[in-house]
Structure formats: structure tokens, C-alpha cells
mmCIF file of C-alpha atoms in Angstrom:
data_model
loop_
_atom_site.group_PDB
_atom_site.id
_atom_site.type_symbol
_atom_site.label_atom_id
_atom_site.label_comp_id
_atom_site.label_asym_id
_atom_site.label_seq_id
_atom_site.Cartn_x
_atom_site.Cartn_y
_atom_site.Cartn_z
ATOM 1 C CA MET A 1 37.515 -25.061 -39.398
ATOM 2 C CA THR A 2 34.770 -26.353 -37.285
ATOM 3 C CA LYS A 3 36.838 -27.346 -34.499
ATOM 4 C CA ARG A 4 38.067 -23.717 -34.169
ATOM 5 C CA ARG A 5 34.531 -22.286 -34.331
ATOM 6 C CA PHE A 6 33.446 -24.888 -31.836
ATOM 7 C CA ALA A 7 36.249 -23.688 -29.431
ATOM 8 C CA ILE A 8 35.361 -20.209 -29.840
ATOM 9 C CA ARG A 9 31.747 -20.762 -29.015
ATOM 10 C CA SER A 10 32.349 -22.849 -26.298
ATOM 11 C CA ALA A 11 34.825 -20.280 -24.820
ATOM 12 C CA PHE A 12 32.160 -17.586 -25.451
ATOM 13 C CA VAL A 13 29.468 -19.702 -23.405
ATOM 14 C CA LEU A 14 31.880 -20.258 -20.498
ATOM 15 C CA VAL A 15 32.598 -16.485 -20.229
ATOM 16 C CA MET A 16 28.728 -15.848 -20.243
ATOM 17 C CA VAL A 17 27.874 -18.522 -17.849
ATOM 18 C CA THR A 18 30.526 -17.153 -15.315
ATOM 19 C CA ALA A 19 29.394 -13.589 -15.957
ATOM 20 C CA LEU A 20 25.850 -14.354 -15.182
ATOM 21 C CA ALA A 21 26.490 -16.822 -12.281
ATOM 22 C CA THR A 22 28.349 -14.289 -10.179
ATOM 23 C CA PRO A 23 25.617 -11.655 -9.703
ATOM 24 C CA ALA A 24 23.072 -14.546 -8.921
ATOM 25 C CA GLY A 25 25.323 -15.895 -6.338
ATOM 26 C CA SER A 26 25.675 -12.215 -4.563
ATOM 27 C CA ALA A 27 21.829 -11.836 -5.056
ATOM 28 C CA GLN A 28 21.116 -14.961 -2.895
ATOM 29 C CA THR A 29 23.581 -13.821 -0.131
ATOM 30 C CA ALA A 30 21.742 -10.563 -0.059
ATOM 31 C CA GLN A 31 18.441 -12.129 0.197
ATOM 32 C CA GLN A 32 19.731 -14.323 3.191
ATOM 33 C CA GLU A 33 20.837 -11.219 5.111
ATOM 34 C CA GLU A 34 17.331 -9.509 4.869
ATOM 35 C CA PRO A 35 16.000 -8.444 8.213
ATOM 36 C CA ALA A 36 12.913 -10.279 9.731
ATOM 37 C CA PRO A 37 9.467 -9.414 8.544
ATOM 38 C CA ALA A 38 7.956 -6.233 9.878
ATOM 39 C CA LYS A 39 5.528 -6.835 12.866
ATOM 40 C CA ALA A 40 1.910 -5.777 12.643
ATOM 41 C CA GLY A 41 1.284 -2.344 13.738
ATOM 42 C CA LYS A 42 -0.480 -1.159 16.914
ATOM 43 C CA LEU A 43 -4.167 -1.846 17.259
ATOM 44 C CA ILE A 44 -6.509 1.006 16.375
ATOM 45 C CA ASN A 45 -9.642 1.136 18.335
ATOM 46 C CA VAL A 46 -12.943 3.191 18.213
ATOM 47 C CA GLY A 47 -12.149 6.696 19.404
ATOM 48 C CA ASP A 48 -8.489 6.590 18.371
ATOM 49 C CA ILE A 49 -6.758 9.302 16.267
ATOM 50 C CA LEU A 50 -5.344 8.020 12.910
ATOM 51 C CA SER A 51 -2.901 10.452 11.270
ATOM 52 C CA GLY A 52 -1.341 10.381 7.786
ATOM 53 C CA GLU A 53 -1.192 11.958 4.377
ATOM 54 C CA LEU A 54 -4.612 12.575 2.669
ATOM 55 C CA ASN A 55 -4.873 11.500 -0.957
ATOM 56 C CA ALA A 56 -7.816 12.130 -3.264
ATOM 57 C CA MET A 57 -8.762 9.898 -6.335
ATOM 58 C CA LYS A 58 -11.553 10.275 -8.799
ATOM 59 C CA THR A 59 -13.895 7.280 -9.246
ATOM 60 C CA ARG A 60 -16.733 6.751 -11.617
ATOM 61 C CA GLY A 61 -19.838 5.661 -9.837
ATOM 62 C CA GLY A 62 -21.852 2.863 -11.658
ATOM 63 C CA LYS A 63 -21.667 2.103 -15.304
ATOM 64 C CA ARG A 64 -21.674 5.475 -16.587
ATOM 65 C CA GLY A 65 -22.009 7.416 -13.349
ATOM 66 C CA ALA A 66 -20.596 10.840 -12.570
ATOM 67 C CA LYS A 67 -16.939 11.060 -11.295
ATOM 68 C CA VAL A 68 -16.786 11.186 -7.530
ATOM 69 C CA SER A 69 -13.795 12.239 -5.191
ATOM 70 C CA THR A 70 -12.657 9.409 -2.918
ATOM 71 C CA TYR A 71 -10.365 10.200 -0.078
ATOM 72 C CA GLN A 72 -7.872 7.761 1.592
ATOM 73 C CA ILE A 73 -5.320 8.434 4.453
ATOM 74 C CA THR A 74 -1.820 6.543 4.088
ATOM 75 C CA SER A 75 -0.641 5.910 7.611
ATOM 76 C CA GLU A 76 1.926 3.342 9.357
ATOM 77 C CA PRO A 77 0.423 -0.226 9.425
ATOM 78 C CA ARG A 78 -2.288 -0.642 12.050
ATOM 79 C CA ARG A 79 -4.135 -3.660 13.362
ATOM 80 C CA LEU A 80 -7.946 -3.401 13.434
ATOM 81 C CA PRO A 81 -10.211 -4.753 16.383
ATOM 82 C CA PRO A 82 -11.617 -8.113 15.906
ATOM 83 C CA PRO A 83 -13.178 -9.805 14.079
ATOM 84 C CA SER A 84 -11.307 -7.799 11.115
ATOM 85 C CA GLY A 85 -7.797 -8.278 12.627
ATOM 86 C CA LEU A 86 -5.052 -7.759 9.964
ATOM 87 C CA CYS A 87 -7.369 -7.698 6.829
ATOM 88 C CA ASN A 88 -5.506 -10.746 5.489
ATOM 89 C CA LEU A 89 -2.306 -8.688 5.379
ATOM 90 C CA GLU A 90 1.035 -9.382 7.099
ATOM 91 C CA THR A 91 1.364 -6.315 8.814
ATOM 92 C CA GLY A 92 -2.013 -4.711 8.755
ATOM 93 C CA PRO A 93 -3.543 -2.116 6.645
ATOM 94 C CA GLU A 94 -1.688 1.126 5.725
ATOM 95 C CA THR A 95 -4.263 2.741 3.471
ATOM 96 C CA PHE A 96 -7.624 3.748 4.960
ATOM 97 C CA GLN A 97 -10.519 4.873 2.777
ATOM 98 C CA LEU A 98 -12.543 7.735 4.224
ATOM 99 C CA VAL A 99 -16.406 7.326 3.535
ATOM 100 C CA ILE A 100 -17.849 10.503 2.679
ATOM 101 C CA THR A 101 -21.528 10.949 3.851
ATOM 102 C CA SER A 102 -22.137 14.606 3.551
ATOM 103 C CA ASP A 103 -20.903 17.463 1.501
ATOM 104 C CA ALA A 104 -19.807 19.237 4.815
ATOM 105 C CA GLN A 105 -17.354 16.168 5.095
ATOM 106 C CA ALA A 106 -16.280 16.573 1.445
ATOM 107 C CA ALA A 107 -15.596 20.317 1.933
ATOM 108 C CA GLN A 108 -13.401 19.593 5.058
ATOM 109 C CA LEU A 109 -11.074 17.288 3.267
ATOM 110 C CA LYS A 110 -10.966 19.043 -0.098
ATOM 111 C CA GLY A 111 -8.454 21.758 0.875
ATOM 112 C CA LYS A 112 -6.225 19.357 2.747
ATOM 113 C CA VAL A 113 -5.264 16.868 -0.111
ATOM 114 C CA GLY A 114 -1.628 16.056 0.008
ATOM 115 C CA LYS A 115 -1.272 17.387 3.668
ATOM 116 C CA GLU A 116 -0.953 15.483 6.958
ATOM 117 C CA ILE A 117 -4.324 15.300 8.562
ATOM 118 C CA SER A 118 -5.569 13.495 11.753
ATOM 119 C CA VAL A 119 -9.105 11.808 12.089
ATOM 120 C CA LYS A 120 -11.017 10.440 15.025
ATOM 121 C CA VAL A 121 -11.970 6.753 14.079
ATOM 122 C CA ASP A 122 -15.594 5.848 15.063
ATOM 123 C CA GLU A 123 -16.194 2.726 12.925
ATOM 124 C CA VAL A 124 -13.437 0.827 10.759
ATOM 125 C CA ALA A 125 -13.529 -2.294 8.776
ATOM 126 C CA CYS A 126 -11.631 -4.286 6.114
ATOM 127 C CA ALA A 127 -12.153 -3.522 2.505
ATOM 128 C CA GLU A 128 -14.164 -6.086 0.963
ATOM 129 C CA ALA A 129 -16.199 -4.619 -2.065
ATOM 130 C CA ALA A 130 -14.416 -4.501 -5.443
ATOM 131 C CA GLY A 131 -14.641 -0.583 -5.689
ATOM 132 C CA GLN A 132 -12.758 0.127 -2.525
ATOM 133 C CA MET A 133 -9.148 1.096 -3.427
ATOM 134 C CA SER A 134 -7.772 0.933 0.089
ATOM 135 C CA GLU A 135 -7.044 -1.782 2.548
ATOM 136 C CA ALA A 136 -9.474 -0.749 5.153
ATOM 137 C CA VAL A 137 -12.484 1.544 5.256
ATOM 138 C CA ILE A 138 -13.472 4.075 7.820
ATOM 139 C CA THR A 139 -17.111 4.609 7.593
ATOM 140 C CA LYS A 140 -17.716 7.013 10.624
ATOM 141 C CA TRP A 141 -14.907 9.582 11.330
ATOM 142 C CA SER A 142 -14.291 13.314 12.264
ATOM 143 C CA VAL A 143 -11.442 15.629 11.528
ATOM 144 C CA VAL A 144 -9.277 16.589 14.481
ATOM 145 C CA THR A 145 -7.884 19.981 14.534
ATOM 146 C CA LYS A 146 -4.631 20.719 16.261
ATOM 147 C CA ASN A 147 -4.689 23.410 18.885
#
């Protein structure tokens, strides 16, 4: 009886190994056929226009601070001017946090959340602080309206 149980178990193991090995083999061939990695986006200079979808997030300032709206633009990958470069990313940053310096700027962005907007970039750098949720930070900017 033990020989029969051993034969059944070994047949079951053989079936399982072949069933699991087939998808792994096809996955390896799929990985080999992947396209080359994406190239870095075009350079964004001071005065250039950055377009993308505007997102808003609520963040808490300080240990028990009030909730503050933080805005970011999601765009195609862009390179930053030196010395920031690619921000330690393969293709450059895709999310850009907009730093709000006045209530007027916050009012401009409040009604445009979830929509496509364009901003003129006056100062941009890589995100470095722990509280920044984007890959790059635009500290000076202005909204560009379409005519």
C-alpha cells in the first residue's frame, strides 16, 4: 500500500510542477520582449508652460496643525534644468507640486481640480523634504489662460 500511495503522490507532484513551470517559462519570454526603457522627457526651463491634470490633496501641517490643501500637476515626464536634472528618476518627474503663497493663488486653483490646466514655470526644483508628495516642486508659477 505504501508503494501505491507513493506513486500517486509522485504523479501529483509531477503534474503540479509541469503546470506551474509552463506559465513561468512564458513569463520569461514576455519579459525579454519588453520595449526599451522610456527616454527622459524634454527639458523644462524657466518661463516654459507646463500642462497637465490638477490634483488636490489635504495635508496636515505640523504635529496637530490644520488641514491644508496641496495641489499638484500630473504631466508627461520632464527633465529639470541643472543641477536638479532628473531628480534621481529614470525618465524625470511626472508630478509637480504647486507651492501656494497667497489666498489668490489658492482661489485660482480651487475650481480647476480634476481639469487640465497650464502654468508658467518661474522656479522649479526636485522634491527633497519629507512632506512633499510630488517628485518636483514649482515654487513660483502663474496660471496661463487659453484665449
